[in-house]
CSV table of C-alpha atoms in Angstrom, one decimal:
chain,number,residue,atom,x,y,z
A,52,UNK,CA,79.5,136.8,104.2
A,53,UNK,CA,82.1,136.7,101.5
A,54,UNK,CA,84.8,134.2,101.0
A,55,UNK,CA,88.2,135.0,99.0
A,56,UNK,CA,89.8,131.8,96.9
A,57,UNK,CA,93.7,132.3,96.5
A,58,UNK,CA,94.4,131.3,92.8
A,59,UNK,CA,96.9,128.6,92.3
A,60,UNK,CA,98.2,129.5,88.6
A,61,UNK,CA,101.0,129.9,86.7
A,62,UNK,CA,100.2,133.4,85.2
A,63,UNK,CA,98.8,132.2,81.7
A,64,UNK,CA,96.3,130.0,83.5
A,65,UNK,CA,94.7,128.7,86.2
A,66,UNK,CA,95.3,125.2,88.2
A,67,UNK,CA,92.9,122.9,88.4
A,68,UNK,CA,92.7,123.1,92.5
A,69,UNK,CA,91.5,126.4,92.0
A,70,UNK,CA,87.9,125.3,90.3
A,71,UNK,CA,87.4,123.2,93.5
A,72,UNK,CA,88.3,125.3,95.9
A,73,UNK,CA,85.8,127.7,94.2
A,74,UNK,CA,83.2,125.0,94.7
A,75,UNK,CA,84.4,124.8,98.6
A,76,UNK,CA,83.8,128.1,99.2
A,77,UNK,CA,80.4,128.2,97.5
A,78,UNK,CA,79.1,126.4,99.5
A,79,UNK,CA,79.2,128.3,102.6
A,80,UNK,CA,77.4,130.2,101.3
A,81,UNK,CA,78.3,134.1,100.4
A,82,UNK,CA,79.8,135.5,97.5
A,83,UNK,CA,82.8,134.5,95.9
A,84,UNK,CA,86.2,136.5,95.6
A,85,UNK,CA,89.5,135.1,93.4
A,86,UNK,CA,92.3,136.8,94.4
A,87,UNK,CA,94.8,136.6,91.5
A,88,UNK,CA,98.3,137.9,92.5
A,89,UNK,CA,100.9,137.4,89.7
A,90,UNK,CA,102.8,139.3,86.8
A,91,UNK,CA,102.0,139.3,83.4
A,92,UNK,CA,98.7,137.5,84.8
A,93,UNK,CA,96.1,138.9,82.2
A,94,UNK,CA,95.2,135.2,80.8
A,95,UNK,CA,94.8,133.2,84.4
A,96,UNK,CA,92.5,137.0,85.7
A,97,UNK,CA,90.5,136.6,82.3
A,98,UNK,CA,89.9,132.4,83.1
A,99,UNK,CA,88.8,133.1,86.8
A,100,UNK,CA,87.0,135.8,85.6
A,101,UNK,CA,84.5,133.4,83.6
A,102,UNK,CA,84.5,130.9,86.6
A,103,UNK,CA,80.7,130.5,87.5
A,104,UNK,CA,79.4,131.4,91.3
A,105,UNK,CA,82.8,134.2,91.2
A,106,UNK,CA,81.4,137.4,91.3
A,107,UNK,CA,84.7,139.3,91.5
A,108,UNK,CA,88.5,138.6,90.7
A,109,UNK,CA,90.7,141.0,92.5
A,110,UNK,CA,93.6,140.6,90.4
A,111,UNK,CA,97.4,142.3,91.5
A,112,UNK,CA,100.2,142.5,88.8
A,113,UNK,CA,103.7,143.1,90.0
A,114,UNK,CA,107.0,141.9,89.5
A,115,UNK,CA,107.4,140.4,92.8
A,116,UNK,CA,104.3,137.9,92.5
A,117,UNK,CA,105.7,136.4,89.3
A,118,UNK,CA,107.2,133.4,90.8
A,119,UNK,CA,104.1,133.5,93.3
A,120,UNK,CA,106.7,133.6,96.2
A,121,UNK,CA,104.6,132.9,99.9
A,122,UNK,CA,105.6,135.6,101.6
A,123,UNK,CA,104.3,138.0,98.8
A,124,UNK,CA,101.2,136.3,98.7
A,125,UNK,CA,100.3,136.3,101.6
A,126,UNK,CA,101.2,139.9,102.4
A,127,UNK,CA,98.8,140.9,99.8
A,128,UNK,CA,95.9,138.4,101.3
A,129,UNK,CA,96.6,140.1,104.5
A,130,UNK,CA,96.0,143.3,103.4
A,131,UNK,CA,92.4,141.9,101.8
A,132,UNK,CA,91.4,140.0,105.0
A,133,UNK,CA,89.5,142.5,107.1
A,134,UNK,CA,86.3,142.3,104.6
A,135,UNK,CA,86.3,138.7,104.3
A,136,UNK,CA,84.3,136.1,106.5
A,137,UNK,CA,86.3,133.0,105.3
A,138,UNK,CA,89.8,133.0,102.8
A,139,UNK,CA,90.5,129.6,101.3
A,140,UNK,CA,92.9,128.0,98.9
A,141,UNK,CA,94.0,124.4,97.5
A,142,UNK,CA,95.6,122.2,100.0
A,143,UNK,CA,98.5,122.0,97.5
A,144,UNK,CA,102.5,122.9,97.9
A,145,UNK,CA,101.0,126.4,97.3
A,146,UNK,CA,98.2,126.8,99.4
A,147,UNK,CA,100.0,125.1,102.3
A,148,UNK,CA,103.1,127.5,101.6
A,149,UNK,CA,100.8,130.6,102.5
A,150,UNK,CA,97.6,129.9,104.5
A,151,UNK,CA,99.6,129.1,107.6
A,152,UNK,CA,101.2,132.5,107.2
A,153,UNK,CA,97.8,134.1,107.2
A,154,UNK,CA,96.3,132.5,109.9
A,155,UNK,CA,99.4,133.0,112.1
A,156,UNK,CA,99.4,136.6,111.6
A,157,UNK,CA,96.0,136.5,112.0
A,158,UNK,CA,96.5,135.0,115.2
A,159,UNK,CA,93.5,132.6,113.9
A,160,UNK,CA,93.3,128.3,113.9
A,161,UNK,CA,93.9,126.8,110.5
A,162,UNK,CA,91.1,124.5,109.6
A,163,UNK,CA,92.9,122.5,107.0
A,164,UNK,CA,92.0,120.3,104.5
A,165,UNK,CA,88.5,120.0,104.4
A,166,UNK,CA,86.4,117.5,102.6
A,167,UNK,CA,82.7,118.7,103.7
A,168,UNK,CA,81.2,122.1,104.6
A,169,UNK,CA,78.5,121.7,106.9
A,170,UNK,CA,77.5,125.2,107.5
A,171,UNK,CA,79.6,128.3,107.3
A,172,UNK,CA,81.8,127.9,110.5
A,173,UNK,CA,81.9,123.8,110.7
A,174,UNK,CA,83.6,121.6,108.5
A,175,UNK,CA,84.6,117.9,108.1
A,176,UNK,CA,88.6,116.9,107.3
A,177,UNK,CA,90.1,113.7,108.1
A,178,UNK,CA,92.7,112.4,110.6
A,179,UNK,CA,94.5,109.5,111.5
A,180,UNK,CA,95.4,109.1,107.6
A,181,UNK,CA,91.9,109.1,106.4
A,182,UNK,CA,90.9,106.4,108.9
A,183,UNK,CA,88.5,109.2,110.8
A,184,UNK,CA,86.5,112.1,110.2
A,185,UNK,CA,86.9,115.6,112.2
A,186,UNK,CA,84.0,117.9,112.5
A,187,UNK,CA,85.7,121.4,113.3
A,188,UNK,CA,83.8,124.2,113.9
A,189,UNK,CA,85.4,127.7,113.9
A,190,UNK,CA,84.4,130.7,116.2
A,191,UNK,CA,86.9,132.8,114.5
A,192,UNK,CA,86.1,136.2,113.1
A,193,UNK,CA,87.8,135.0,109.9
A,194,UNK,CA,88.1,131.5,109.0
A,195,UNK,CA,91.5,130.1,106.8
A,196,UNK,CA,91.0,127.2,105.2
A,197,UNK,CA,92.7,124.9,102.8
A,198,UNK,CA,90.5,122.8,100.5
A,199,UNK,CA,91.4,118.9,99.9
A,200,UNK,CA,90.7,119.4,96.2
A,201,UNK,CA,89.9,115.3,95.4
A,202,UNK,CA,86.6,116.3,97.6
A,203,UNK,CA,84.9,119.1,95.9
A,204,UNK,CA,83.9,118.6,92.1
A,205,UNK,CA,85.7,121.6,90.3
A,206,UNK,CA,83.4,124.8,89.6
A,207,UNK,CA,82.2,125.3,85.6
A,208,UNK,CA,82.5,127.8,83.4
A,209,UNK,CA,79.8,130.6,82.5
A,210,UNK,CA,80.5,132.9,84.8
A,211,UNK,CA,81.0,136.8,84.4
A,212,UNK,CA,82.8,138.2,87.7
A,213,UNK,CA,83.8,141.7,87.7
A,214,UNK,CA,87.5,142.5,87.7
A,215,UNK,CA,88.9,144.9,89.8
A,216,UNK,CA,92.6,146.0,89.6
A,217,UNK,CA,94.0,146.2,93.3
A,218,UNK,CA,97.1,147.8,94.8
A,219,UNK,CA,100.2,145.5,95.2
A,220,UNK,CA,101.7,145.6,99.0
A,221,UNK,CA,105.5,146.1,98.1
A,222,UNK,CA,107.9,143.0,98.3
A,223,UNK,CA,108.5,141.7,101.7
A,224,UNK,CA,112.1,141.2,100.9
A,225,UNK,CA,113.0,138.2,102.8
A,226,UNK,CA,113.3,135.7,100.0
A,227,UNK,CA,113.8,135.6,96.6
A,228,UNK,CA,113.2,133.4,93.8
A,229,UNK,CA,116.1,131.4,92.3
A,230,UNK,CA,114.9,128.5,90.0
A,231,UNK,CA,112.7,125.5,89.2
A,232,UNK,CA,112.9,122.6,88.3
A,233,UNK,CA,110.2,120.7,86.7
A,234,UNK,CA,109.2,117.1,86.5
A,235,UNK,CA,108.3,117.0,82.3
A,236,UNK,CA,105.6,113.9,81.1
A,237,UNK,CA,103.8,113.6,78.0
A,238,UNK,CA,101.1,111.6,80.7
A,239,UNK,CA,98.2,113.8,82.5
A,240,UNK,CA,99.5,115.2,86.1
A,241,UNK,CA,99.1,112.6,88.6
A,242,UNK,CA,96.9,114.5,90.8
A,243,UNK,CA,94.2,115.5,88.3
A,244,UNK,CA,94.4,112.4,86.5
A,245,UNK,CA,91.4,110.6,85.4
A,246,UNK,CA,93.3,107.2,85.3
A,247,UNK,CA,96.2,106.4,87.7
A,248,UNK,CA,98.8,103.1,87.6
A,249,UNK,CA,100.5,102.6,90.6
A,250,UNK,CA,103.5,100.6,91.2
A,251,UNK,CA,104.6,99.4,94.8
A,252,UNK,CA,107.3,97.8,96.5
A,253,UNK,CA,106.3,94.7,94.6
A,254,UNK,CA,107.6,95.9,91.4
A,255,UNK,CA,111.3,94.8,92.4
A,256,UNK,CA,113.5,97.5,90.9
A,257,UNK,CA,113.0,100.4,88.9
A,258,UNK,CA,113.4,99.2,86.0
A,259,UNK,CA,110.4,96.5,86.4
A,260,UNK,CA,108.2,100.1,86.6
A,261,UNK,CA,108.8,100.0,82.5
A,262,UNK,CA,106.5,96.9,82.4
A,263,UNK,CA,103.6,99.1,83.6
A,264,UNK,CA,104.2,102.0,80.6
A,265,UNK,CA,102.4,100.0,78.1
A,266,UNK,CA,99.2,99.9,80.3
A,267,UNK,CA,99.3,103.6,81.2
A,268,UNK,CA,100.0,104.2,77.5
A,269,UNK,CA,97.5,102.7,76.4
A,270,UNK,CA,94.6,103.9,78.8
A,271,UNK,CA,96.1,107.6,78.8
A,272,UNK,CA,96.7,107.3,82.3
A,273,UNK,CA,99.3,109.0,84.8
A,274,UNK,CA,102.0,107.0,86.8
A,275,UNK,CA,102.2,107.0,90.5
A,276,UNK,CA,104.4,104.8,93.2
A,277,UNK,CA,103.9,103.8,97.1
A,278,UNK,CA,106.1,105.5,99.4
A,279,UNK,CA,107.8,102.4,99.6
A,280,UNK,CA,108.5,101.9,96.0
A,281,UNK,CA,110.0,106.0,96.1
A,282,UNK,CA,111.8,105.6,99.3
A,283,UNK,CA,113.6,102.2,97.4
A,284,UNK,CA,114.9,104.7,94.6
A,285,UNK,CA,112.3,102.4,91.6
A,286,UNK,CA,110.1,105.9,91.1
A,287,UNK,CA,110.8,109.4,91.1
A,288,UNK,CA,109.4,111.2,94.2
A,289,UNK,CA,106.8,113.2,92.0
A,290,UNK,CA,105.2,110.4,91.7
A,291,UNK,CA,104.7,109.7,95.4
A,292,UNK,CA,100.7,108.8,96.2
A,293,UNK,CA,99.7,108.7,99.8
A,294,UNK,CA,99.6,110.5,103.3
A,295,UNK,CA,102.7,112.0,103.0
A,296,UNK,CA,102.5,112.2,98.8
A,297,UNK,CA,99.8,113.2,96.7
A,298,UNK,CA,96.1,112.7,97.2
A,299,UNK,CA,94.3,111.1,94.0
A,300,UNK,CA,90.4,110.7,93.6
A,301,UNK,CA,90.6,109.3,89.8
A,302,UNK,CA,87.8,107.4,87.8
A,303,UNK,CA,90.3,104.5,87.7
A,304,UNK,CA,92.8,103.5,90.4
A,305,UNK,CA,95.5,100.2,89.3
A,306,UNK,CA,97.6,99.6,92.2
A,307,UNK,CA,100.1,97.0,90.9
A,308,UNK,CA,102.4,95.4,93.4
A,309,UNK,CA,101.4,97.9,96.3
A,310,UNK,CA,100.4,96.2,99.5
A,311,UNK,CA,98.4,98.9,101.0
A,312,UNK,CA,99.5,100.5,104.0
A,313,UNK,CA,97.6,102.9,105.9
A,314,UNK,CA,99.6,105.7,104.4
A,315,UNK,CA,99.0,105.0,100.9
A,316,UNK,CA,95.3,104.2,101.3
A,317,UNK,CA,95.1,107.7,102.5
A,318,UNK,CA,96.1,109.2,99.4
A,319,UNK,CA,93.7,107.0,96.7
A,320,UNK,CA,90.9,105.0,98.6
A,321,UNK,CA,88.5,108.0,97.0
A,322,UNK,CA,89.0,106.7,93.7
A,323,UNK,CA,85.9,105.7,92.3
A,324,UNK,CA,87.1,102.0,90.8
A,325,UNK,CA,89.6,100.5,92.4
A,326,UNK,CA,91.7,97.7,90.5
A,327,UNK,CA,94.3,95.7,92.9
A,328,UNK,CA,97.3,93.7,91.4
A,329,UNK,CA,99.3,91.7,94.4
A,330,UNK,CA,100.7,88.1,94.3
A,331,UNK,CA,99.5,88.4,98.6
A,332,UNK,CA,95.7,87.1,98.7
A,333,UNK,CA,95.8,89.1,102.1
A,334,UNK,CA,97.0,92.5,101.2
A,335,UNK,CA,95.0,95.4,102.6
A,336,UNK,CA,94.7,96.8,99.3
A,337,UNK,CA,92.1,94.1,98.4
A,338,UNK,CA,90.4,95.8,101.6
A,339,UNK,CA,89.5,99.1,99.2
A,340,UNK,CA,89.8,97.1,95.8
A,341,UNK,CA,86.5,97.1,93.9
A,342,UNK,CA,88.5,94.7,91.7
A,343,UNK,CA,91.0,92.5,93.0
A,344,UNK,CA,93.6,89.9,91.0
A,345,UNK,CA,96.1,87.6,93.0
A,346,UNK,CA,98.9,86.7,91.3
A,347,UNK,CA,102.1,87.6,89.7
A,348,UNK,CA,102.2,91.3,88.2
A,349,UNK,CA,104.9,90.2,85.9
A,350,UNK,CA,102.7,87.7,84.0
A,351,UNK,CA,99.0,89.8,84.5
A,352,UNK,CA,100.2,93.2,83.6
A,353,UNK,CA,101.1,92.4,80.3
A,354,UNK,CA,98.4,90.5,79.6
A,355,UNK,CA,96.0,93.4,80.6
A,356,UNK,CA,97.6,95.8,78.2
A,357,UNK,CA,97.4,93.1,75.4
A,358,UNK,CA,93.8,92.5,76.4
A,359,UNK,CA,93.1,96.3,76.1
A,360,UNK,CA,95.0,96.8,73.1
C-alpha cells in the first residue's frame, strides 16, 4: 500500500498544504510518494525530499508544468496511478483543479476533503457546512482524495526520501498559461495564519476595515472578511473566510462585526481561541466564541490595540 501526495509549490518551494497532506496520507498507513511536477523545480524536489515519513519524491521537470497547468498535472499523475493504492493532494484551488480529473478518468468516486482517516479505505469529511460528519468508505481499487489541510498537523522535517527523475507525459495541449495576478501583503497568508482578524458586515464600509489594521499590526496577524462583508465590496475577495471562501484553523480567531452565519462558521469554528466582537448579544458567533464582547466595534477595537500595545 503506497500513497502518492501531489506537491502544491511554486517551483522554488513547497506550500504549506503539502506538509499536511503528507501527514494525511501517513496515516493510512503505507509508504509515502511526492510527486513533484514543475520546471526549474530543483529547490521545492530538494524540500520534499527532507520531508519526514516520504520515502521517495518522483520529481518531473518540463517546460509545460511550469505554471503547474491541471491538465498537465494530472496527465502525469495518470500515468503514475496504476502502482498506487491511494493519490492525495491539498483541498486547495490546486488540488481541486486536478483530482477530479484523475478520478474521472479513473472512472473512480472522489472522496474529498477529509478531516479524519479511520483506516485505509474509510474516512471522515464534513457536510452540511461543517454542521455534520460523513464517514465514507471507498471500495475503489485506487482511492483520490483531497486533504482539508486545517485537519492534519503539517509533517516535519528530517526526512531523507530518495529522488527519482521520472519521464514527463508531453503537454496535453488544450490550455495554455497566460498570466497571474497576485494578491501582494506584507501580513502572513490568511490560510496558514497563526492569528486571523475578521471583519463582517458590521464594519459598515470599507473603509471602517482600516480601524482593524492596527490590531492585526500589532499581533502579526492576517486579515480576513465574511462573505457578506466581500459580497458588499468593504474587502477584497482573497480575503473571503467561510464555506464558500477559505478554511482557517488559526491559534487566534477575532471576528469583529461578523454575525455568524452557517457559512462562515464553516470556514473558522476549528480555530483554537475564538474572540467575538458584535454590538448583537444574540449573534451565532457568540455560539463558537471562547471569548465573547458585546458592544460597539468602533469604540472596543481600538481600545484592544491600545491595550496590546
Amino acid at each position: 500500500m503506497t500513497a502518492l501526495v501531489i506537491a502544491e509549490h511554486d517551483n522554488a518551494s513547497l506550500k504549506g498544504s503539502t506538509l499536511n497532506t503528507v501527514t494525511a496520507a501517513a496515516r493510512c498507513g503505507g509508504d509515502v510518494h511526492v510527486l513533484v511536477a514543475g520546471h526549474n523545480c530543483g529547490p521545492a524536489v530538494e524540500a520534499a525530499s527532507l520531508i519526514a515519513g516520504v520515502s521517495k519524491v518522483i520529481a518531473v521537470d518540463a517546460p509545460h508544468f511550469a505554471e503547474g497547468l491541471a491538465e498537465n498535472v494530472a496527465e502525469q499523475v495518470l500515468a503514475l496511478a496504476s502502482t498506487y493504492s491511494h493519490i492525495m493532494a491539498p483541498a486547495t484551488a490546486y488540488g481541486k483543479n486536478i483530482l477530479p480529473r484523475v478520478a474521472a478518468k479513473l472512472d473512480v468516486d472522489q472522496v474529498s476533503e477529509i478531516t479524519k482517516v479511520v483506516t485505509p479505505d474509510t474516512f471522515e469529511r464534513p457536510i452540511y457546512a461543517g454542521n455534520a460528519i460523513a464517514t465514507v468508505q471507498s471500495s475503489d481499487p485506487v482511492v483520490v482524495i483531497t486533504v482539508r489541510t486545517t485537519a492534519f498537523d503539517a509533517a516535519a522535517a528530517g526526512g531523507n526520501a530518495v529522488v527519482e527523475l521520472a519521464t514527463a507525459v508531453p503537454n496535453f495541449g488544450k490550455s495554455s498559461f497566460v498570466g497571474r495576478k497576485l494578491a501582494k501583503s506584507d501580513r502572513p497568508d490568511l490560510a496558514g495564519a497563526k492569528i486571523v482578524v475578521s471583519g463582517g458586515r458590521g464594519m459598515g464600509s470599507g473603509d471602517n476595515f482600516k480601524i482593524l489594521e492596527p490590531l492585526a499590526d500589532k499581533l502579526g496577524a492576517a486579515m480576513g472578511a465574511s462573505r457578506a462583508a466581500v459580497d458588499a465590496g468593504f474587502a477584497p475577495n482573497d480575503w473571503q473566510v467561510g464555506q464558500t471562501g477559505k478554511i482557517v484553523a488559526p491559534q487566534l480567531y477575532i471576528a469583529v462585526g461578523i454575525s455568524g452565519a452557517i457559512q462562515h462558521l464553516a470556514g473558522m469554528k476549528d480555530s483554537k481561541i475564538i474572540v467575538a466582537i458584535n454590538k448583537d448579544p444574540e449573534a451565532p458567533i457568540f455560539s463558537v466564541a471562547d471569548y465573547g464582547i458585546v458592544g460597539d466595534l468602533f469604540e472596543i477595537v481600538p481600545q484592544l490595540s491600545r491595550a496590546i500595545a
